[in-house]
Amino acid sequence: MTIKLHHRLLLTGAAGGLGQALRGRLKANCEVLRLSDRVDFGAVQEGEELALADLADAAAVSAAVQGVDAIVHLGGYSVEGPFEPILQANIVGVYNLYEAARQHGVKRVVFASSNHVTGFYRQSQTLTTDMPPRPDGFYGVSKAFGEDLSRFYFDRYGIETACVRIGSSFPEPRDRRMLASWLSYDDLHRLITACLSTPVLGHTIIFGMSNNAVTWWSNEQARHVGYVPQDSSDVFRDAVYARTPAPDLSDPAVQFQGGGFVKAGPFSG
Ligand code: NAI
Ligand code: 15L
């Protein structure tokens, strides 16, 4: 059973894929779940409230943050793409969120970072959380900005953040790459719960992955979070191999951890 440590919890990006997956699960963590996105998603249920906000709109973000005890920040541009919308959603947006947290005294944030912060490391490497970012596009750069900004707000204002470098969180791994990067929805919820409940979080980077046999990432430096994954991509391995072609080892999408993101674009227009 999850202990309800928070009275009111804010979930941004609530209308997205992970937001919808977490909406029901996070009700176990709080008395009131405040759902935010820039798109409407219909009626709220018991124990929920709605705060529509575009992340680029500082006043709307401030109103969404006011009165909450902690934030799970999933909202944003979630793939590689042109710089301008990434700038607004992920760079201006994360600044607006942390300024609102500072002004309203919110002391803990779980930030949905991404494996694309380190997408230009090779699939033959094992990363620790203190290795330098090697973003694989504008999207990865924007998440690296969020990680740095949250570290500044911790050092200066004491706002604790877990930067969860989510791998690939979908119902099942879609290809061979995701056998390494997969994070089940239940493990994502376990990870967020651990980040919200560990006594001292500090500013922590943690890879968001299930207990997959093939892995590129070590969470050895984030043991204080207490995240213990229960699921594994291994049960999907045979089916994934059966439906996908053998990898072309000369393809950058196969060589690098970021997969297809490393060759997306250019988006300069
Ligand atoms: P998604 O694209 O399905 O959901 C993102 C949500 O953010 C959408 O509902 C969208 O309306 C909202 N949003 C976009 N721009 C906004 C803005 N300017 N203002 C307010 N809301 C805005 O993405 P998904 O898969 O649910 O991912 C959630 C978060 O986790 C994202 O930040 C993504 O970068 C991150 N992530 C997800 C991974 C995955 O495997 N699903 C992997 C790594 C990171
Ligand atoms: C991400 O950061 C994206 O948000 C998600 O849609 C997937 O593409 C994931 O990375 C991945 O690397 O599989």
Coordinates of C-alpha atoms and ligand atoms in Angstrom, one line a residue:
M1 CA 0.0 0.0 0.0
T2 CA 1.3 3.5 -0.9
I3 CA 1.3 6.0 2.1
K4 CA -0.5 9.2 1.2
L5 CA 2.4 11.6 2.0
H6 CA 1.0 14.5 0.1
H7 CA -2.3 16.3 0.5
R8 CA -2.3 18.0 -3.0
L9 CA -0.1 16.7 -5.8
L10 CA 0.2 18.5 -9.2
L11 CA 0.6 16.3 -12.3
T12 CA 1.5 18.2 -15.4
G13 CA 1.2 16.7 -18.9
A14 CA -1.9 14.9 -17.5
A15 CA -3.5 14.4 -20.9
G16 CA -0.4 12.7 -22.4
G17 CA 0.4 9.0 -22.6
L18 CA 2.2 8.8 -19.3
G19 CA -0.2 11.3 -17.7
Q20 CA -3.1 9.0 -18.5
A21 CA -1.2 6.0 -17.3
L22 CA -0.3 7.7 -14.0
R23 CA -3.6 9.5 -13.3
G24 CA -5.3 6.5 -11.6
R25 CA -2.1 5.2 -10.0
L26 CA -1.1 8.6 -8.4
K27 CA -4.4 8.9 -6.5
A28 CA -2.8 6.4 -4.1
N29 CA -0.1 9.0 -3.3
C30 CA -2.3 12.0 -2.3
E31 CA -5.7 13.2 -1.1
V32 CA -6.2 15.5 -4.1
L33 CA -4.6 15.1 -7.5
R34 CA -4.5 18.3 -9.5
L35 CA -4.3 17.6 -13.2
S36 CA -2.7 20.1 -15.6
D37 CA -2.2 20.2 -19.3
R38 CA -2.7 22.8 -22.0
V39 CA -5.4 20.6 -23.6
D40 CA -8.7 19.9 -21.9
F41 CA -9.4 16.2 -21.0
G42 CA -13.0 16.2 -19.8
A43 CA -14.6 15.9 -16.5
V44 CA -12.6 15.4 -13.3
Q45 CA -13.3 12.5 -11.0
E46 CA -13.6 12.4 -7.2
G47 CA -10.2 13.3 -5.6
E48 CA -9.1 15.3 -8.7
E49 CA -9.1 18.9 -9.8
L50 CA -8.2 20.6 -13.0
A51 CA -5.8 23.4 -13.7
L52 CA -5.4 24.1 -17.4
A53 CA -2.1 25.9 -18.2
D54 CA 0.2 26.3 -21.1
L55 CA 3.7 25.9 -19.6
A56 CA 4.9 29.0 -21.6
D57 CA 2.3 31.1 -19.7
A58 CA 3.9 32.1 -16.4
A59 CA 0.7 33.3 -14.8
A60 CA -1.2 30.1 -15.6
V61 CA 1.6 27.9 -14.4
S62 CA 1.8 29.9 -11.1
A63 CA -2.0 29.4 -10.6
A64 CA -1.6 25.6 -11.3
V65 CA 1.3 25.4 -8.8
Q66 CA -0.3 27.4 -6.0
G67 CA -1.4 25.3 -3.0
V68 CA 0.3 22.0 -4.0
D69 CA 2.8 20.1 -1.8
A70 CA 4.8 18.5 -4.6
I71 CA 4.9 18.3 -8.4
V72 CA 5.2 15.5 -10.9
H73 CA 6.3 17.4 -14.0
L74 CA 5.5 15.4 -17.2
G75 CA 4.2 18.2 -19.4
G76 CA 6.2 19.3 -22.4
Y77 CA 7.3 18.6 -26.0
S78 CA 8.1 14.9 -25.8
V79 CA 10.0 14.0 -29.0
E80 CA 12.7 15.5 -31.2
G81 CA 11.4 18.4 -33.4
P82 CA 11.9 22.1 -34.3
F83 CA 13.5 24.3 -31.8
E84 CA 10.8 26.9 -31.2
P85 CA 8.1 24.7 -29.7
I86 CA 10.7 22.9 -27.7
L87 CA 12.0 26.2 -26.4
Q88 CA 8.5 27.3 -25.3
A89 CA 7.3 24.1 -23.7
N90 CA 10.5 22.6 -22.2
I91 CA 12.9 25.6 -21.6
V92 CA 10.6 28.5 -20.9
G93 CA 8.1 26.0 -19.5
V94 CA 10.4 24.4 -16.9
Y95 CA 11.7 27.9 -15.9
N96 CA 8.1 29.0 -15.3
L97 CA 7.4 25.8 -13.2
Y98 CA 10.5 26.3 -11.0
E99 CA 9.8 30.0 -10.5
A100 CA 6.2 29.1 -9.5
A101 CA 7.5 26.4 -7.1
R102 CA 9.9 28.9 -5.5
Q103 CA 7.2 31.6 -5.1
H104 CA 4.7 29.1 -3.6
G105 CA 7.1 27.2 -1.4
V106 CA 6.9 23.8 -3.1
K107 CA 9.8 21.8 -2.0
R108 CA 9.8 18.6 -4.1
V109 CA 9.6 18.0 -7.8
V110 CA 9.8 14.9 -9.9
F111 CA 11.0 16.0 -13.4
A112 CA 10.4 13.8 -16.4
S113 CA 13.8 14.1 -18.0
S114 CA 14.8 11.7 -20.8
N115 CA 17.4 9.2 -21.9
H116 CA 17.9 11.6 -24.9
V117 CA 20.0 13.7 -22.5
T118 CA 22.6 11.0 -23.1
G119 CA 21.5 9.7 -26.4
F120 CA 24.9 10.1 -28.1
Y121 CA 26.6 7.5 -25.9
R122 CA 27.0 4.2 -27.6
Q123 CA 24.8 1.1 -26.9
S124 CA 28.0 -0.7 -25.8
Q125 CA 28.5 1.7 -22.9
T126 CA 27.2 1.6 -19.4
L127 CA 26.4 5.1 -18.0
T128 CA 26.5 6.3 -14.5
T129 CA 24.4 9.3 -13.5
D130 CA 27.4 11.6 -13.1
M131 CA 28.7 11.3 -16.7
P132 CA 28.4 14.4 -18.8
P133 CA 25.3 14.9 -21.0
R134 CA 25.6 14.0 -24.6
P135 CA 22.2 15.1 -26.0
D136 CA 21.0 13.7 -29.3
G137 CA 18.9 16.7 -30.4
F138 CA 17.1 19.9 -29.4
Y139 CA 14.8 17.8 -27.3
G140 CA 17.7 16.2 -25.4
V141 CA 19.3 19.6 -24.9
S142 CA 16.0 21.0 -23.5
K143 CA 15.9 18.1 -21.0
A144 CA 19.5 18.8 -20.0
F145 CA 18.5 22.4 -19.4
G146 CA 15.8 21.2 -17.1
E147 CA 18.3 19.1 -15.2
D148 CA 20.7 22.0 -14.8
L149 CA 17.9 24.5 -13.9
S150 CA 16.6 22.1 -11.2
R151 CA 20.1 21.7 -9.8
F152 CA 20.3 25.6 -9.5
Y153 CA 16.9 25.8 -7.7
F154 CA 18.2 23.1 -5.3
D155 CA 21.5 24.8 -4.6
R156 CA 20.0 28.2 -4.3
Y157 CA 16.5 27.6 -2.9
G158 CA 16.6 24.1 -1.5
I159 CA 13.9 22.7 -3.9
E160 CA 14.6 19.0 -4.1
T161 CA 14.2 17.4 -7.5
A162 CA 14.5 13.9 -9.0
C163 CA 15.4 14.1 -12.7
V164 CA 14.1 10.9 -14.0
R165 CA 15.8 10.1 -17.3
I166 CA 12.9 8.0 -18.5
G167 CA 13.9 5.3 -21.1
S168 CA 10.9 4.1 -23.1
S169 CA 7.7 3.9 -21.1
F170 CA 5.0 2.2 -23.0
P171 CA 2.8 -0.9 -22.4
E172 CA 5.4 -3.1 -24.1
P173 CA 8.9 -2.6 -25.7
R174 CA 8.3 -1.8 -29.4
D175 CA 11.7 -2.8 -30.8
R176 CA 15.0 -4.4 -29.9
R177 CA 16.4 -1.0 -28.5
M178 CA 13.5 -0.8 -26.0
L179 CA 14.5 -4.2 -24.5
A180 CA 17.2 -2.1 -22.8
S181 CA 15.3 1.2 -22.3
W182 CA 11.9 -0.1 -21.3
L183 CA 10.1 1.1 -18.2
S184 CA 6.8 -0.4 -17.3
Y185 CA 4.0 1.9 -16.2
D186 CA 3.9 0.1 -12.8
D187 CA 7.7 0.6 -12.4
L188 CA 7.3 4.3 -13.4
H189 CA 4.7 4.7 -10.6
R190 CA 7.0 2.8 -8.2
L191 CA 9.9 5.1 -9.2
I192 CA 7.8 8.3 -8.7
T193 CA 6.5 7.1 -5.4
A194 CA 10.1 6.4 -4.3
C195 CA 11.1 9.9 -5.4
L196 CA 8.2 11.5 -3.5
S197 CA 8.7 9.5 -0.3
T198 CA 12.4 9.1 0.2
P199 CA 13.4 11.1 3.3
V200 CA 16.2 13.0 1.7
L201 CA 16.1 13.4 -2.1
G202 CA 18.5 16.3 -2.7
H203 CA 19.1 16.9 -6.4
T204 CA 19.2 13.4 -8.0
I205 CA 19.5 12.1 -11.5
I206 CA 18.1 8.6 -11.9
F207 CA 17.5 6.4 -15.0
G208 CA 13.9 5.4 -15.4
M209 CA 14.2 1.7 -16.4
S210 CA 12.7 -1.6 -15.4
N211 CA 14.8 -4.5 -14.3
N212 CA 15.9 -5.4 -17.9
A213 CA 18.7 -7.9 -18.4
V214 CA 20.2 -5.8 -21.2
T215 CA 20.9 -2.3 -19.7
W216 CA 23.0 0.7 -20.6
W217 CA 22.5 2.5 -17.3
S218 CA 23.5 2.2 -13.6
N219 CA 21.5 3.8 -10.8
E220 CA 24.2 2.9 -8.3
Q221 CA 24.6 6.6 -7.3
A222 CA 20.8 6.9 -6.7
R223 CA 20.4 4.1 -4.2
H224 CA 19.0 6.7 -1.6
V225 CA 15.9 7.0 -3.7
G226 CA 15.0 3.4 -2.8
Y227 CA 13.6 2.5 -6.3
V228 CA 13.3 -1.3 -6.8
P229 CA 11.9 -2.2 -10.2
Q230 CA 9.6 -5.2 -10.3
D231 CA 9.1 -5.7 -14.0
S232 CA 11.4 -6.6 -16.9
S233 CA 11.4 -6.4 -20.7
D234 CA 12.8 -9.9 -20.8
V235 CA 9.4 -11.5 -21.0
F236 CA 8.9 -9.7 -24.3
R237 CA 12.3 -10.6 -25.8
D238 CA 11.3 -13.6 -28.0
A239 CA 8.3 -11.8 -29.5
V240 CA 10.3 -8.6 -30.2
Y241 CA 13.1 -10.6 -31.9
A242 CA 10.5 -12.5 -34.0
R243 CA 8.8 -9.4 -35.4
T244 CA 11.9 -7.2 -35.9
P245 CA 14.8 -7.5 -38.4
A246 CA 18.4 -8.1 -37.4
P247 CA 20.1 -4.8 -36.6
D248 CA 22.3 -3.1 -39.2
L249 CA 25.4 -2.3 -37.1
S250 CA 26.4 0.6 -39.5
D251 CA 23.1 2.4 -38.6
P252 CA 23.6 5.3 -36.1
A253 CA 20.2 4.4 -34.7
V254 CA 21.7 1.0 -33.7
Q255 CA 25.0 2.3 -32.6
F256 CA 23.8 5.0 -30.2
Q257 CA 21.5 4.8 -27.2
G258 CA 19.2 7.5 -28.5
G259 CA 18.1 5.3 -31.4
G260 CA 16.3 7.1 -34.2
F261 CA 16.5 10.4 -32.4
V262 CA 20.2 10.7 -33.3
K263 CA 19.4 11.1 -37.0
A264 CA 16.1 13.0 -36.8
G265 CA 16.0 16.4 -38.5
P266 CA 17.4 18.8 -39.4
F267 CA 14.6 21.0 -38.3
S268 CA 16.1 24.4 -39.1
G269 CA 13.4 25.0 -41.7
Ligands
NAI1 P1 3.1 13.0 -24.4 O1 3.5 13.8 -25.6 O2 2.1 12.0 -24.6 O3 2.5 14.0 -23.3 C1 3.0 15.3 -23.1 C2 1.9 16.2 -22.6 O4 2.4 17.5 -22.4 C3 0.7 16.3 -23.6 O5 -0.5 16.0 -23.0 C4 0.8 17.8 -24.0 O6 -0.5 18.3 -24.3 C5 1.5 18.4 -22.9 N1 2.2 19.6 -23.3 C6 3.0 19.8 -24.4 N2 3.3 21.1 -24.5 C7 2.8 21.7 -23.5 C8 2.7 23.1 -23.1 N3 3.4 24.0 -23.8 N4 2.0 23.4 -22.0 C9 1.4 22.5 -21.3 N5 1.3 21.2 -21.7 C10 2.0 20.8 -22.7 O7 4.4 12.5 -23.8 P2 4.5 11.3 -22.7 O8 5.0 10.1 -23.4 O9 3.3 11.2 -21.9 O10 5.8 11.8 -21.8 C11 5.5 12.6 -20.6 C12 6.9 13.2 -20.2 O11 7.8 12.2 -20.1 C13 7.4 14.2 -21.3 O12 8.0 15.3 -20.6 C14 8.5 13.4 -22.0 O13 9.5 14.2 -22.6 C15 9.0 12.5 -20.9 N6 9.5 11.2 -21.4 C16 8.6 10.2 -21.8 C17 9.2 9.0 -22.3 C18 8.3 7.9 -22.7 O14 8.8 6.8 -23.0 N7 6.9 8.0 -22.7 C19 10.6 8.8 -22.3 C20 11.4 9.9 -21.8 C21 10.8 11.0 -21.4
15L2 C1 11.5 9.9 -25.1 O1 12.1 10.8 -24.6 C2 10.2 10.1 -25.7 O2 9.4 11.0 -24.9 C3 9.4 8.8 -26.0 O3 8.3 9.1 -26.8 C4 10.3 7.8 -26.6 O4 10.7 8.1 -27.8 C5 11.5 7.5 -25.7 O5 12.2 8.8 -25.4 C6 12.5 6.6 -26.2 O6 13.7 6.9 -26.3 O7 12.1 5.4 -26.5

